[in-house]
Short mmCIF file of C-alpha atoms and ligand atoms in Angstrom, two decimals:
data_model
loop_
_atom_site.label_atom_id
_atom_site.label_comp_id
_atom_site.label_asym_id
_atom_site.label_seq_id
_atom_site.Cartn_x
_atom_site.Cartn_y
_atom_site.Cartn_z
CA UNK G 1 -31.29 -25.87 -6.89
CA UNK G 2 -28.28 -23.95 -8.64
CA UNK G 3 -24.76 -24.61 -7.40
CA UNK G 4 -23.94 -22.67 -4.08
CA UNK G 5 -22.29 -19.30 -4.31
CA UNK G 6 -18.81 -19.65 -2.83
CA UNK G 7 -17.43 -16.75 -0.87
CA UNK G 8 -13.79 -16.34 0.27
CA UNK G 9 -13.97 -14.48 3.52
CA UNK G 10 -10.95 -12.92 5.03
CA UNK G 11 -9.90 -14.29 8.46
CA UNK G 12 -8.73 -11.78 10.95
CA UNK G 13 -9.54 -8.14 11.65
CA UNK G 14 -11.90 -7.74 8.74
CA UNK G 15 -14.02 -10.90 9.31
CA UNK G 16 -16.45 -9.54 11.94
CA UNK G 17 -17.36 -6.50 10.12
CA UNK G 18 -17.67 -8.25 6.92
CA UNK G 19 -19.95 -10.92 8.43
CA UNK G 20 -22.04 -8.19 10.04
CA UNK G 21 -22.47 -6.34 6.71
CA UNK G 22 -23.55 -9.56 5.09
CA UNK G 23 -26.00 -10.18 7.77
CA UNK G 24 -27.64 -6.79 7.29
CA UNK G 25 -27.98 -7.62 3.70
CA UNK G 26 -29.83 -10.85 4.52
CA UNK G 27 -26.92 -13.37 4.42
CA UNK G 28 -26.30 -15.16 7.75
CA UNK G 29 -22.71 -16.37 7.66
CA UNK G 30 -22.02 -17.25 11.18
CA UNK G 31 -20.47 -14.18 12.87
CA UNK G 32 -18.46 -16.67 15.24
CA UNK G 33 -17.09 -18.70 12.23
CA UNK G 34 -13.62 -17.71 13.40
CA UNK G 35 -13.98 -19.52 16.67
CA UNK G 36 -14.02 -22.92 14.90
CA UNK G 37 -11.13 -24.34 13.10
CA UNK G 38 -13.32 -25.33 10.11
CA UNK G 39 -12.23 -23.74 6.88
CA UNK G 40 -15.26 -24.45 4.71
CA UNK G 41 -18.67 -23.69 6.20
CA UNK G 42 -21.90 -24.44 4.33
CA UNK G 43 -25.14 -22.51 4.58
CA UNK G 44 -27.41 -24.74 2.46
CA UNK G 45 -30.69 -22.84 3.34
CA UNK G 46 -29.06 -19.73 1.59
CA UNK G 47 -27.24 -21.83 -1.02
CA UNK G 48 -23.93 -20.31 0.15
CA UNK G 49 -20.49 -21.88 1.05
CA UNK G 50 -17.83 -19.78 2.69
CA UNK G 51 -14.12 -20.39 2.87
CA UNK G 52 -11.97 -18.92 5.62
CA UNK G 53 -8.85 -17.51 3.92
CA UNK G 54 -5.96 -15.33 4.85
CA UNK G 55 -6.65 -11.85 3.69
CA UNK G 56 -3.70 -11.74 1.28
CA UNK G 57 -4.98 -14.99 -0.35
CA UNK G 58 -8.58 -14.09 -0.86
CA UNK G 59 -7.79 -12.56 -4.34
CA UNK G 60 -6.04 -15.84 -5.42
CA UNK G 61 -9.04 -17.86 -4.51
CA UNK G 62 -11.29 -15.66 -6.49
CA UNK G 63 -8.88 -15.26 -9.45
CA UNK G 64 -8.69 -19.05 -9.90
CA UNK G 65 -12.42 -19.44 -9.54
CA UNK G 66 -11.95 -21.52 -6.30
CA UNK G 67 -14.40 -18.92 -4.93
CA UNK G 68 -16.94 -16.95 -7.00
CA UNK G 69 -16.82 -13.88 -4.64
CA UNK G 70 -14.38 -12.53 -1.99
CA UNK G 71 -13.90 -9.64 0.34
CA UNK G 72 -10.38 -8.10 0.17
CA UNK G 73 -8.81 -4.95 1.34
CA UNK G 74 -8.04 -2.42 -1.38
CA UNK G 75 -4.41 -2.68 -0.19
CA UNK G 76 -4.37 -6.30 -1.25
CA UNK G 77 -5.88 -5.36 -4.64
CA UNK G 78 -3.36 -2.62 -5.27
CA UNK G 79 -0.57 -4.87 -4.27
CA UNK G 80 -1.62 -7.91 -6.36
CA UNK G 81 -3.34 -6.45 -9.46
CA UNK G 82 -5.09 -9.60 -10.28
CA UNK G 83 -7.75 -10.60 -12.88
CA UNK G 84 -10.81 -10.14 -10.67
CA UNK G 85 -13.75 -7.68 -10.83
CA UNK G 86 -13.92 -5.17 -8.05
CA UNK G 87 -17.68 -4.49 -7.89
CA UNK G 88 -18.38 -2.83 -4.62
CA UNK G 89 -16.72 -0.56 -2.00
CA UNK G 90 -18.07 -2.12 1.25
CA UNK G 91 -16.71 0.79 3.22
CA UNK G 92 -15.58 -1.35 6.10
CA UNK G 93 -12.20 -1.68 7.83
CA UNK G 94 -10.98 1.85 6.77
CA UNK G 95 -7.25 2.59 7.04
CA UNK G 96 -4.63 3.99 4.75
CA UNK G 97 -1.25 3.20 3.33
CA UNK G 98 1.51 5.69 4.24
CA UNK G 99 5.24 6.38 4.12
CA UNK G 100 6.72 6.85 7.61
CA UNK G 101 9.98 6.99 9.38
CA UNK G 102 12.05 8.60 12.04
CA UNK G 103 11.12 12.17 12.44
CA UNK G 104 12.84 15.02 10.57
CA UNK G 105 15.11 12.71 8.65
CA UNK G 106 15.24 13.74 4.97
CA UNK G 107 15.79 11.00 2.38
CA UNK G 108 19.42 11.89 1.73
CA UNK G 109 21.10 8.90 0.31
CA UNK G 110 20.77 7.34 -3.19
CA UNK G 111 18.31 4.50 -3.26
CA UNK G 112 17.09 4.72 0.27
CA UNK G 113 15.85 1.43 1.94
CA UNK G 114 12.16 1.03 2.26
CA UNK G 115 10.77 -1.71 4.53
CA UNK G 116 7.34 -3.05 3.70
CA UNK G 117 5.11 -5.91 3.10
CA UNK G 118 3.66 -3.91 0.00
CA UNK G 119 6.57 -3.90 -2.39
CA UNK G 120 4.52 -3.09 -5.37
CA UNK G 121 2.62 -0.20 -3.76
CA UNK G 122 5.81 1.18 -2.38
CA UNK G 123 7.71 0.73 -5.80
CA UNK G 124 4.83 2.30 -7.73
CA UNK G 125 4.66 5.27 -5.43
CA UNK G 126 8.39 6.07 -5.39
CA UNK G 127 8.56 5.56 -9.15
CA UNK G 128 5.87 8.18 -9.54
CA UNK G 129 7.88 10.50 -7.37
CA UNK G 130 10.96 10.01 -9.58
CA UNK G 131 12.87 8.32 -6.60
CA UNK G 132 15.00 5.20 -6.88
CA UNK G 133 14.59 2.94 -3.89
CA UNK G 134 15.61 -0.39 -2.53
CA UNK G 135 12.80 -2.58 -1.07
CA UNK G 136 13.36 -4.48 2.18
CA UNK G 137 10.62 -7.13 2.21
CA UNK G 138 9.14 -7.87 5.64
CA UNK G 139 6.02 -9.65 6.82
CA UNK G 140 5.18 -7.82 10.01
CA UNK G 141 6.26 -5.45 12.79
CA UNK G 142 7.37 -3.14 9.91
CA UNK G 143 7.85 -0.20 12.28
CA UNK G 144 10.87 -1.98 13.77
CA UNK G 145 12.94 -1.41 10.62
CA UNK G 146 13.65 2.32 10.87
CA UNK G 147 14.07 2.05 14.72
CA UNK G 148 17.00 -0.39 14.27
CA UNK G 149 18.53 1.21 11.18
CA UNK G 150 17.39 -1.53 8.74
CA UNK G 151 15.46 0.99 6.68
CA UNK G 152 15.19 4.79 5.99
CA UNK G 153 11.34 4.65 5.62
CA UNK G 154 8.52 2.06 5.76
CA UNK G 155 5.43 1.88 3.71
CA UNK G 156 2.67 0.35 5.81
CA UNK G 157 -0.96 0.53 6.97
CA UNK G 158 -1.97 3.23 9.41
CA UNK G 159 -5.28 3.03 11.16
CA UNK G 160 -5.43 4.73 14.57
CA UNK G 161 -1.74 5.94 14.30
CA UNK G 162 -1.01 4.25 17.61
CA UNK G 163 1.73 2.06 16.28
CA UNK G 164 3.65 5.01 14.76
CA UNK G 165 3.13 7.05 17.82
CA UNK G 166 4.37 4.51 20.33
CA UNK G 167 7.39 3.89 18.27
CA UNK G 168 8.30 7.54 17.89
CA UNK G 169 7.77 7.51 14.13
CA UNK G 170 6.14 10.11 11.84
CA UNK G 171 4.01 9.99 8.80
CA UNK G 172 5.59 11.56 5.76
CA UNK G 173 3.05 10.98 2.98
CA UNK G 174 -0.25 9.29 2.68
CA UNK G 175 -0.35 6.98 -0.40
CA UNK G 176 -3.87 5.63 -0.63
CA UNK G 177 -7.02 5.36 1.38
CA UNK G 178 -8.10 1.72 2.05
CA UNK G 179 -11.51 0.06 2.57
CA UNK G 180 -12.61 -3.50 1.97
CA UNK G 181 -13.99 -4.33 -1.48
CA UNK G 182 -16.29 -7.12 -2.93
CA UNK G 183 -14.55 -8.83 -5.61
CA UNK G 184 -15.90 -11.34 -8.20
CA UNK G 185 -14.34 -13.98 -10.49
CA UNK G 186 -15.08 -12.88 -14.14
CA UNK G 187 -16.36 -16.27 -15.32
CA UNK G 188 -18.65 -16.65 -12.14
CA UNK G 189 -19.98 -13.21 -13.03
CA UNK G 190 -21.37 -14.58 -16.29
CA UNK G 191 -22.42 -18.07 -15.00
CA UNK G 192 -24.12 -17.04 -11.75
CA UNK G 193 -25.05 -13.42 -12.69
CA UNK G 194 -28.50 -13.60 -11.02
CA UNK G 195 -27.29 -14.70 -7.58
CA UNK G 196 -24.27 -12.32 -7.77
CA UNK G 197 -26.28 -9.37 -8.89
CA UNK G 198 -28.74 -9.94 -6.11
CA UNK G 199 -25.97 -10.03 -3.54
CA UNK G 200 -24.35 -6.86 -4.86
CA UNK G 201 -27.67 -5.10 -4.89
CA UNK G 202 -28.55 -6.01 -1.27
CA UNK G 203 -24.99 -5.16 -0.11
CA UNK G 204 -25.08 -1.75 -1.99
CA UNK G 205 -28.31 -1.00 -0.28
CA UNK G 206 -26.82 -1.71 3.22
CA UNK G 207 -23.65 0.30 2.38
CA UNK G 208 -25.67 3.28 1.29
CA UNK G 209 -27.77 3.34 4.33
CA UNK G 210 -24.60 3.05 6.57
CA UNK G 211 -22.78 5.88 4.83
CA UNK G 212 -25.79 8.28 4.66
N1 ATP T 301 -4.76 -1.35 11.35
C1 ATP T 301 -4.66 -2.16 10.41
N2 ATP T 301 -3.55 -2.90 10.07
C2 ATP T 301 -3.57 -3.73 9.01
N3 ATP T 301 -4.67 -3.99 8.24
C3 ATP T 301 -5.69 -3.25 8.56
C4 ATP T 301 -5.80 -2.32 9.61
N4 ATP T 301 -7.11 -1.79 9.51
C5 ATP T 301 -7.78 -2.39 8.52
N5 ATP T 301 -6.95 -3.22 7.83
C6 ATP T 301 -7.35 -4.16 6.68
O1 ATP T 301 -7.25 -5.42 7.26
C7 ATP T 301 -6.50 -6.25 6.31
C8 ATP T 301 -5.58 -7.06 7.10
O2 ATP T 301 -6.25 -7.86 7.95
P1 ATP T 301 -5.48 -8.76 8.99
O3 ATP T 301 -4.52 -7.88 9.80
O4 ATP T 301 -6.50 -9.59 9.79
O5 ATP T 301 -4.53 -9.67 8.08
P2 ATP T 301 -3.14 -10.08 8.09
O6 ATP T 301 -2.27 -8.82 7.80
O7 ATP T 301 -2.86 -11.29 7.08
O8 ATP T 301 -2.93 -10.48 9.46
P3 ATP T 301 -1.71 -11.11 10.23
O9 ATP T 301 -1.16 -9.90 11.13
O10 ATP T 301 -2.30 -12.22 10.96
O11 ATP T 301 -0.59 -11.55 9.23
C9 ATP T 301 -5.75 -5.28 5.41
O12 ATP T 301 -5.58 -5.89 4.07
C10 ATP T 301 -6.47 -4.06 5.50
O13 ATP T 301 -7.33 -3.86 4.35
O1 PRP T 302 -2.37 2.74 13.14
P1 PRP T 302 -2.57 1.49 14.03
O2 PRP T 302 -4.01 1.45 14.53
O3 PRP T 302 -1.57 1.37 15.08
O4 PRP T 302 -2.48 0.32 13.09
C1 PRP T 302 -1.45 0.00 12.21
C2 PRP T 302 -0.54 -1.14 12.51
O5 PRP T 302 -1.51 -2.32 12.40
C3 PRP T 302 -0.86 -3.15 11.47
O6 PRP T 302 -0.19 -4.15 12.08
P2 PRP T 302 -0.69 -5.52 12.69
O7 PRP T 302 -1.39 -5.34 13.98
O8 PRP T 302 -1.44 -6.35 11.65
O9 PRP T 302 0.59 -6.42 13.02
P3 PRP T 302 1.94 -6.76 12.16
O10 PRP T 302 2.87 -5.58 12.37
O11 PRP T 302 2.32 -8.06 12.69
O12 PRP T 302 1.39 -6.74 10.70
C4 PRP T 302 -0.05 -2.37 10.51
O13 PRP T 302 0.96 -3.14 9.86
C5 PRP T 302 0.49 -1.39 11.52
O14 PRP T 302 1.64 -1.80 12.22
#
């Protein structure tokens, strides 16, 4: 038998949807894997091994070839700009990245402060707008920053809009629509092309049906 396909799966909010999509494509990868503390799960009957990774780290596992394939949000791919192939838009976990802040507050000062866990996306966006900014790097609860005067704007994920609403913030600009993507290590794509092509074909079929 050929070597197993290794898949870096994102723990957290994407996992269930990703596992469900895989299941519909014919790959049964334990929808309840998150309940266990095991980080590597083997599915020998399908010749697949999955590793449970932090969503932001999936690209690293795939770039270094520790995993052949991974599932990552487009936000992570835009932020990290790594050497992996993005082969399929899985159209799951939709959300978008936006600029937000306190209502009706123009960006007056020179180099306004932008709080974010996406420094590259934020810098690229404001550079394109011709605005010089200062990045305030944060890891979570980004919406706190404008409320307490730490930042003039945030660049963060919006999904339902509830977090902005409940904190009295408004959206100023949408930067990019986000869904999760299937990514592949370039060397794996050559060495395991049959297995990978088959998975991409099956997943594409499911995605097409879902979106029609
Ligand atoms: N409302 C949302 N907030 C954040 N990410 C979302 C949202 N909806 C979909 N996503 C997708 O989920 C991914 C993040 O998943 P998750 O929140 O589980 O990871 P995380 O940010 O590492 O979690 P943690 O809050 O534990 O640090 C993002 O990369 C994005 O593509
Ligand atoms: O538009 P909504 O549906 O409210 O979702 C958006 C919120 O969800 C995410 O935060 P998360 O729950 O990951 O917590 P965090 O602030 O600790 O990152 C994101 O950073 C926003 O704060």
